[in-house]
PDB file of C-alpha atoms in Angstrom:
ATOM      1  CA  UNK T   1     -20.057 -13.290  -3.746  1.00 83.00           C
ATOM      2  CA  UNK T   2     -21.084 -10.898  -1.021  1.00 89.00           C
ATOM      3  CA  UNK T   3     -20.298  -7.194  -1.391  1.00 90.00           C
ATOM      4  CA  UNK T   4     -20.873  -4.664   1.406  1.00 95.00           C
ATOM      5  CA  UNK T   5     -20.650  -1.026   0.338  1.00 96.00           C
ATOM      6  CA  UNK T   6     -20.300   2.289   2.137  1.00 97.00           C
ATOM      7  CA  UNK T   7     -20.024   5.631   0.434  1.00 97.00           C
ATOM      8  CA  UNK T   8     -20.385   9.269   1.197  1.00 97.00           C
ATOM      9  CA  UNK T   9     -20.129  12.537  -0.779  1.00 97.00           C
ATOM     10  CA  UNK T  10     -19.843  16.165   0.235  1.00 97.00           C
ATOM     11  CA  UNK T  11     -20.611  19.219  -1.865  1.00 97.00           C
ATOM     12  CA  UNK T  12     -19.489  22.797  -1.335  1.00 96.00           C
ATOM     13  CA  UNK T  13     -20.201  25.754  -3.624  1.00 96.00           C
ATOM     14  CA  UNK T  14     -18.140  28.960  -3.282  1.00 93.00           C
ATOM     15  CA  UNK T  15     -18.196  31.719  -5.916  1.00 91.00           C
ATOM     16  CA  UNK T  16     -17.259  30.077  -9.205  1.00 92.00           C
ATOM     17  CA  UNK T  17     -16.289  26.738  -7.696  1.00 95.00           C
ATOM     18  CA  UNK T  18     -18.449  23.682  -7.126  1.00 96.00           C
ATOM     19  CA  UNK T  19     -16.348  21.328  -5.022  1.00 97.00           C
ATOM     20  CA  UNK T  20     -17.139  17.634  -4.586  1.00 97.00           C
ATOM     21  CA  UNK T  21     -15.398  15.178  -2.242  1.00 97.00           C
ATOM     22  CA  UNK T  22     -16.213  11.587  -1.582  1.00 97.00           C
ATOM     23  CA  UNK T  23     -15.297   8.028  -0.845  1.00 97.00           C
ATOM     24  CA  UNK T  24     -16.449   4.544  -1.820  1.00 95.00           C
ATOM     25  CA  UNK T  25     -15.487   1.490   0.241  1.00 95.00           C
ATOM     26  CA  UNK T  26     -16.417  -2.065  -0.710  1.00 93.00           C
ATOM     27  CA  UNK T  27     -15.826  -5.198   1.318  1.00 93.00           C
ATOM     28  CA  UNK T  28     -15.843  -8.369  -0.789  1.00 89.00           C
ATOM     29  CA  UNK T  29     -16.309 -11.925   0.405  1.00 89.00           C
ATOM     30  CA  UNK T  30     -15.895 -14.332  -2.490  1.00 85.00           C
ATOM     31  CA  UNK T  31     -16.564 -17.997  -1.796  1.00 85.00           C
ATOM     32  CA  UNK T  32     -15.285 -20.362  -4.459  1.00 81.00           C
ATOM     33  CA  UNK T  33     -16.148 -24.057  -4.833  1.00 78.00           C
ATOM     34  CA  UNK T  34     -14.645 -25.550  -8.024  1.00 73.00           C
ATOM     35  CA  UNK T  35     -15.896 -28.966  -9.175  1.00 69.00           C
ATOM     36  CA  UNK T  36     -14.125 -29.004 -12.508  1.00 65.00           C
ATOM     37  CA  UNK T  37     -12.062 -32.183 -13.032  1.00 64.00           C
ATOM     38  CA  UNK T  38     -13.198 -33.547  -9.702  1.00 68.00           C
ATOM     39  CA  UNK T  39     -14.150 -36.795 -11.517  1.00 75.00           C
ATOM     40  CA  UNK T  40     -11.677 -36.360 -14.356  1.00 79.00           C
ATOM     41  CA  UNK T  41     -11.749 -35.308 -17.997  1.00 84.00           C
ATOM     42  CA  UNK T  42     -10.993 -37.493 -20.994  1.00 89.00           C
ATOM     43  CA  UNK T  43     -10.207 -36.111 -24.450  1.00 92.00           C
ATOM     44  CA  UNK T  44     -10.020 -37.989 -27.760  1.00 94.00           C
ATOM     45  CA  UNK T  45      -8.359 -36.865 -30.988  1.00 93.00           C
ATOM     46  CA  UNK T  46     -11.239 -38.015 -33.170  1.00 93.00           C
ATOM     47  CA  UNK T  47     -14.239 -40.396 -33.398  1.00 94.00           C
ATOM     48  CA  UNK T  48     -12.164 -43.534 -34.208  1.00 94.00           C
ATOM     49  CA  UNK T  49     -10.000 -42.899 -31.140  1.00 94.00           C
ATOM     50  CA  UNK T  50     -13.122 -42.589 -29.040  1.00 93.00           C
ATOM     51  CA  UNK T  51     -14.639 -45.768 -30.415  1.00 95.00           C
ATOM     52  CA  UNK T  52     -11.377 -47.651 -29.760  1.00 94.00           C
ATOM     53  CA  UNK T  53     -11.132 -46.159 -26.231  1.00 92.00           C
ATOM     54  CA  UNK T  54      -7.745 -44.495 -26.959  1.00 93.00           C
ATOM     55  CA  UNK T  55      -7.703 -41.135 -25.197  1.00 92.00           C
ATOM     56  CA  UNK T  56      -5.123 -38.496 -25.986  1.00 93.00           C
ATOM     57  CA  UNK T  57      -5.480 -36.687 -22.666  1.00 89.00           C
ATOM     58  CA  UNK T  58      -6.800 -37.617 -19.247  1.00 84.00           C
ATOM     59  CA  UNK T  59      -6.756 -35.079 -16.407  1.00 79.00           C
ATOM     60  CA  UNK T  60      -8.187 -35.275 -12.876  1.00 77.00           C
ATOM     61  CA  UNK T  61      -7.605 -33.773  -9.490  1.00 76.00           C
ATOM     62  CA  UNK T  62      -5.379 -35.831  -7.258  1.00 77.00           C
ATOM     63  CA  UNK T  63      -7.012 -37.371  -4.185  1.00 78.00           C
ATOM     64  CA  UNK T  64      -7.250 -34.922  -1.288  1.00 77.00           C
ATOM     65  CA  UNK T  65      -7.261 -31.810  -3.455  1.00 78.00           C
ATOM     66  CA  UNK T  66      -8.971 -28.870  -1.810  1.00 78.00           C
ATOM     67  CA  UNK T  67     -10.652 -26.562  -4.366  1.00 78.00           C
ATOM     68  CA  UNK T  68     -12.715 -24.586  -1.866  1.00 82.00           C
ATOM     69  CA  UNK T  69     -11.602 -21.008  -1.151  1.00 83.00           C
ATOM     70  CA  UNK T  70     -13.049 -18.106   0.747  1.00 86.00           C
ATOM     71  CA  UNK T  71     -11.341 -14.793  -0.125  1.00 86.00           C
ATOM     72  CA  UNK T  72     -12.003 -11.444   1.356  1.00 89.00           C
ATOM     73  CA  UNK T  73     -10.636  -8.053   0.373  1.00 89.00           C
ATOM     74  CA  UNK T  74     -11.602  -4.393   0.213  1.00 91.00           C
ATOM     75  CA  UNK T  75     -11.545  -1.741  -2.463  1.00 90.00           C
ATOM     76  CA  UNK T  76     -11.241   1.879  -1.326  1.00 93.00           C
ATOM     77  CA  UNK T  77     -11.597   5.035  -3.386  1.00 94.00           C
ATOM     78  CA  UNK T  78     -11.408   8.743  -2.567  1.00 96.00           C
ATOM     79  CA  UNK T  79     -12.032  11.654  -4.943  1.00 97.00           C
ATOM     80  CA  UNK T  80     -11.993  15.439  -5.111  1.00 98.00           C
ATOM     81  CA  UNK T  81     -13.388  17.467  -7.999  1.00 97.00           C
ATOM     82  CA  UNK T  82     -13.809  21.161  -8.776  1.00 97.00           C
ATOM     83  CA  UNK T  83     -16.285  22.321 -11.381  1.00 96.00           C
ATOM     84  CA  UNK T  84     -14.752  25.793 -11.895  1.00 96.00           C
ATOM     85  CA  UNK T  85     -16.800  28.343 -13.753  1.00 95.00           C
ATOM     86  CA  UNK T  86     -13.969  30.323 -15.339  1.00 95.00           C
ATOM     87  CA  UNK T  87     -16.348  32.642 -17.179  1.00 94.00           C
ATOM     88  CA  UNK T  88     -20.022  32.727 -18.177  1.00 92.00           C
ATOM     89  CA  UNK T  89     -19.063  30.737 -21.307  1.00 95.00           C
ATOM     90  CA  UNK T  90     -16.453  28.280 -19.927  1.00 96.00           C
ATOM     91  CA  UNK T  91     -16.483  25.735 -17.100  1.00 96.00           C
ATOM     92  CA  UNK T  92     -13.543  23.443 -16.316  1.00 97.00           C
ATOM     93  CA  UNK T  93     -13.890  20.149 -14.471  1.00 97.00           C
ATOM     94  CA  UNK T  94     -10.719  19.284 -12.547  1.00 97.00           C
ATOM     95  CA  UNK T  95     -10.482  16.173 -10.387  1.00 97.00           C
ATOM     96  CA  UNK T  96      -8.377  13.449  -8.894  1.00 97.00           C
ATOM     97  CA  UNK T  97      -9.370   9.982  -7.702  1.00 96.00           C
ATOM     98  CA  UNK T  98      -7.231   7.563  -5.681  1.00 95.00           C
ATOM     99  CA  UNK T  99      -8.304   3.907  -5.637  1.00 93.00           C
ATOM    100  CA  UNK T 100      -6.724   0.762  -4.250  1.00 91.00           C
ATOM    101  CA  UNK T 101      -7.617  -2.664  -3.152  1.00 89.00           C
ATOM    102  CA  UNK T 102      -6.309  -4.578  -0.173  1.00 88.00           C
ATOM    103  CA  UNK T 103      -4.479  -7.855  -0.721  1.00 84.00           C
ATOM    104  CA  UNK T 104      -6.723 -10.873  -1.160  1.00 82.00           C
ATOM    105  CA  UNK T 105      -6.835 -12.943   2.037  1.00 82.00           C
ATOM    106  CA  UNK T 106      -7.964 -16.590   2.050  1.00 84.00           C
ATOM    107  CA  UNK T 107      -9.785 -16.788   5.357  1.00 87.00           C
ATOM    108  CA  UNK T 108      -9.143 -20.502   5.924  1.00 85.00           C
ATOM    109  CA  UNK T 109      -5.371 -20.379   5.262  1.00 82.00           C
ATOM    110  CA  UNK T 110      -5.669 -22.060   1.862  1.00 80.00           C
ATOM    111  CA  UNK T 111      -3.990 -19.364  -0.170  1.00 79.00           C
ATOM    112  CA  UNK T 112      -0.911 -20.055  -2.248  1.00 79.00           C
ATOM    113  CA  UNK T 113       0.579 -18.947  -5.555  1.00 78.00           C
ATOM    114  CA  UNK T 114       3.515 -19.522  -7.846  1.00 75.00           C
ATOM    115  CA  UNK T 115       5.071 -16.070  -7.567  1.00 76.00           C
ATOM    116  CA  UNK T 116       7.907 -16.330 -10.050  1.00 78.00           C
ATOM    117  CA  UNK T 117       7.323 -18.900 -12.788  1.00 79.00           C
ATOM    118  CA  UNK T 118      10.942 -18.656 -13.966  1.00 87.00           C
ATOM    119  CA  UNK T 119      12.759 -19.123 -10.669  1.00 86.00           C
ATOM    120  CA  UNK T 120      10.404 -20.676  -8.117  1.00 82.00           C
ATOM    121  CA  UNK T 121      10.262 -24.467  -7.896  1.00 81.00           C
ATOM    122  CA  UNK T 122       7.269 -24.462  -5.501  1.00 79.00           C
ATOM    123  CA  UNK T 123       4.331 -22.284  -4.555  1.00 79.00           C
ATOM    124  CA  UNK T 124       4.439 -19.697  -1.806  1.00 79.00           C
ATOM    125  CA  UNK T 125       1.732 -19.959   0.868  1.00 80.00           C
ATOM    126  CA  UNK T 126      -0.322 -16.831   1.417  1.00 78.00           C
ATOM    127  CA  UNK T 127      -1.918 -14.190  -0.780  1.00 78.00           C
ATOM    128  CA  UNK T 128      -2.297 -15.037  -4.486  1.00 74.00           C
ATOM    129  CA  UNK T 129      -0.313 -11.981  -5.657  1.00 74.00           C
ATOM    130  CA  UNK T 130       1.589  -8.880  -4.614  1.00 74.00           C
ATOM    131  CA  UNK T 131      -0.819  -5.945  -4.584  1.00 77.00           C
ATOM    132  CA  UNK T 132      -0.259  -3.767  -7.693  1.00 75.00           C
ATOM    133  CA  UNK T 133      -2.937  -1.173  -6.952  1.00 80.00           C
ATOM    134  CA  UNK T 134      -1.335   1.080  -4.402  1.00 84.00           C
ATOM    135  CA  UNK T 135      -0.332   3.712  -7.020  1.00 87.00           C
ATOM    136  CA  UNK T 136      -3.677   4.044  -8.801  1.00 90.00           C
ATOM    137  CA  UNK T 137      -4.111   7.821  -9.035  1.00 95.00           C
ATOM    138  CA  UNK T 138      -6.615   8.844 -11.688  1.00 95.00           C
ATOM    139  CA  UNK T 139      -6.730  12.484 -12.839  1.00 97.00           C
ATOM    140  CA  UNK T 140      -9.868  13.829 -14.503  1.00 96.00           C
ATOM    141  CA  UNK T 141     -10.136  16.821 -16.820  1.00 97.00           C
ATOM    142  CA  UNK T 142     -13.183  18.149 -18.598  1.00 97.00           C
ATOM    143  CA  UNK T 143     -14.720  21.314 -19.971  1.00 97.00           C
ATOM    144  CA  UNK T 144     -18.028  22.844 -21.104  1.00 96.00           C
ATOM    145  CA  UNK T 145     -17.885  25.783 -23.475  1.00 96.00           C
ATOM    146  CA  UNK T 146     -20.608  27.961 -24.949  1.00 96.00           C
ATOM    147  CA  UNK T 147     -18.917  29.192 -28.186  1.00 94.00           C
ATOM    148  CA  UNK T 148     -21.665  31.689 -29.138  1.00 93.00           C
ATOM    149  CA  UNK T 149     -22.516  32.867 -25.595  1.00 90.00           C
ATOM    150  CA  UNK T 150     -26.231  32.469 -26.160  1.00 91.00           C
ATOM    151  CA  UNK T 151     -26.790  29.364 -24.048  1.00 89.00           C
ATOM    152  CA  UNK T 152     -28.070  27.350 -27.060  1.00 92.00           C
ATOM    153  CA  UNK T 153     -24.804  25.609 -28.100  1.00 93.00           C
ATOM    154  CA  UNK T 154     -22.465  23.655 -25.902  1.00 95.00           C
ATOM    155  CA  UNK T 155     -19.161  21.999 -26.693  1.00 97.00           C
ATOM    156  CA  UNK T 156     -18.200  19.480 -24.057  1.00 97.00           C
ATOM    157  CA  UNK T 157     -15.236  17.146 -23.618  1.00 98.00           C
ATOM    158  CA  UNK T 158     -13.282  15.339 -21.024  1.00 97.00           C
ATOM    159  CA  UNK T 159     -10.998  12.466 -20.151  1.00 97.00           C
ATOM    160  CA  UNK T 160      -9.819  10.443 -17.204  1.00 96.00           C
ATOM    161  CA  UNK T 161      -7.486   7.721 -16.184  1.00 94.00           C
ATOM    162  CA  UNK T 162      -9.685   4.914 -14.767  1.00 89.00           C
ATOM    163  CA  UNK T 163      -8.903   1.717 -12.876  1.00 84.00           C
ATOM    164  CA  UNK T 164     -11.027  -1.389 -12.617  1.00 79.00           C
ATOM    165  CA  UNK T 165     -10.650  -2.946  -9.175  1.00 74.00           C
ATOM    166  CA  UNK T 166     -12.122  -6.102  -7.687  1.00 65.00           C
ATOM    167  CA  UNK T 167     -12.341  -8.045 -10.941  1.00 69.00           C
ATOM    168  CA  UNK T 168     -10.029 -10.972 -10.306  1.00 69.00           C
ATOM    169  CA  UNK T 169     -12.724 -13.620  -9.669  1.00 67.00           C
ATOM    170  CA  UNK T 170     -11.850 -15.853 -12.599  1.00 69.00           C
ATOM    171  CA  UNK T 171      -8.160 -15.791 -11.634  1.00 71.00           C
ATOM    172  CA  UNK T 172      -9.097 -16.899  -8.125  1.00 72.00           C
ATOM    173  CA  UNK T 173     -11.128 -19.829  -9.531  1.00 71.00           C
ATOM    174  CA  UNK T 174      -8.147 -20.980 -11.592  1.00 69.00           C
ATOM    175  CA  UNK T 175      -5.860 -20.676  -8.529  1.00 67.00           C
ATOM    176  CA  UNK T 176      -8.303 -22.733  -6.437  1.00 68.00           C
ATOM    177  CA  UNK T 177      -8.317 -25.461  -9.023  1.00 66.00           C
ATOM    178  CA  UNK T 178      -4.607 -25.820  -9.783  1.00 66.00           C
ATOM    179  CA  UNK T 179      -2.319 -24.624  -6.981  1.00 69.00           C
ATOM    180  CA  UNK T 180      -0.248 -27.414  -5.482  1.00 69.00           C
ATOM    181  CA  UNK T 181       0.025 -28.565  -2.755  1.00 69.00           C
ATOM    182  CA  UNK T 182      -3.618 -27.654  -2.017  1.00 70.00           C
ATOM    183  CA  UNK T 183      -4.903 -29.059  -5.311  1.00 69.00           C
ATOM    184  CA  UNK T 184      -3.249 -30.610  -8.299  1.00 67.00           C
TER     185      UNK T 184
END
C-alpha cells in the first residue's frame, strides 16, 4: 500500500478566539495479490476421514481466475475550530470536521461487486460499493474550566463525532478472491 499525504493548517488569534483551519488529503494506492485457494484447500471432519482420504470440503479457484487488483482512492478532510476564551476561568472548544473518501477505482478495470444480494443474479462491473462517506460531518465540543480561579485546578471535557476512513483493505482482499466472473 502506498499513501501520499498533503496537509496544511492555519492559525489566527483575535481577542478571545484562537481559530484553526486545516485540511488533510491522502491518496491511496492499494495493490492486492491474493494467493489463497490458488492450489485448493481440502478439509476433513476428523482424523479417520483424513486417513481414509474422505474430505468433507474441497475448494479452489477456477482456472483463469484473476485475484490481482490495484485500487486507488482519496480521503479528504477539512476542519475549523475555535478555542473561545469566554472568561478568565472558562474556555470553550467548538469545531467541525468534514471528511469523505472518493470511490475506490480498480485501475485495470477488474472491479466488480454484488450490489444487492437479495435481487441481483450477477455482479455489477465497476466500483466495489456505493460511496457512503459523503455526509460525514463531525462536530467537536470541549471545555476547560478553572473552578477556583487560582490556576491550580482544571476541569476538562469534550466529545466529537469521528469517522474512520480508508480502512476497507480486508474487504478489498475478499472481493479480489471471490467476485465472479473475475475469480470464483
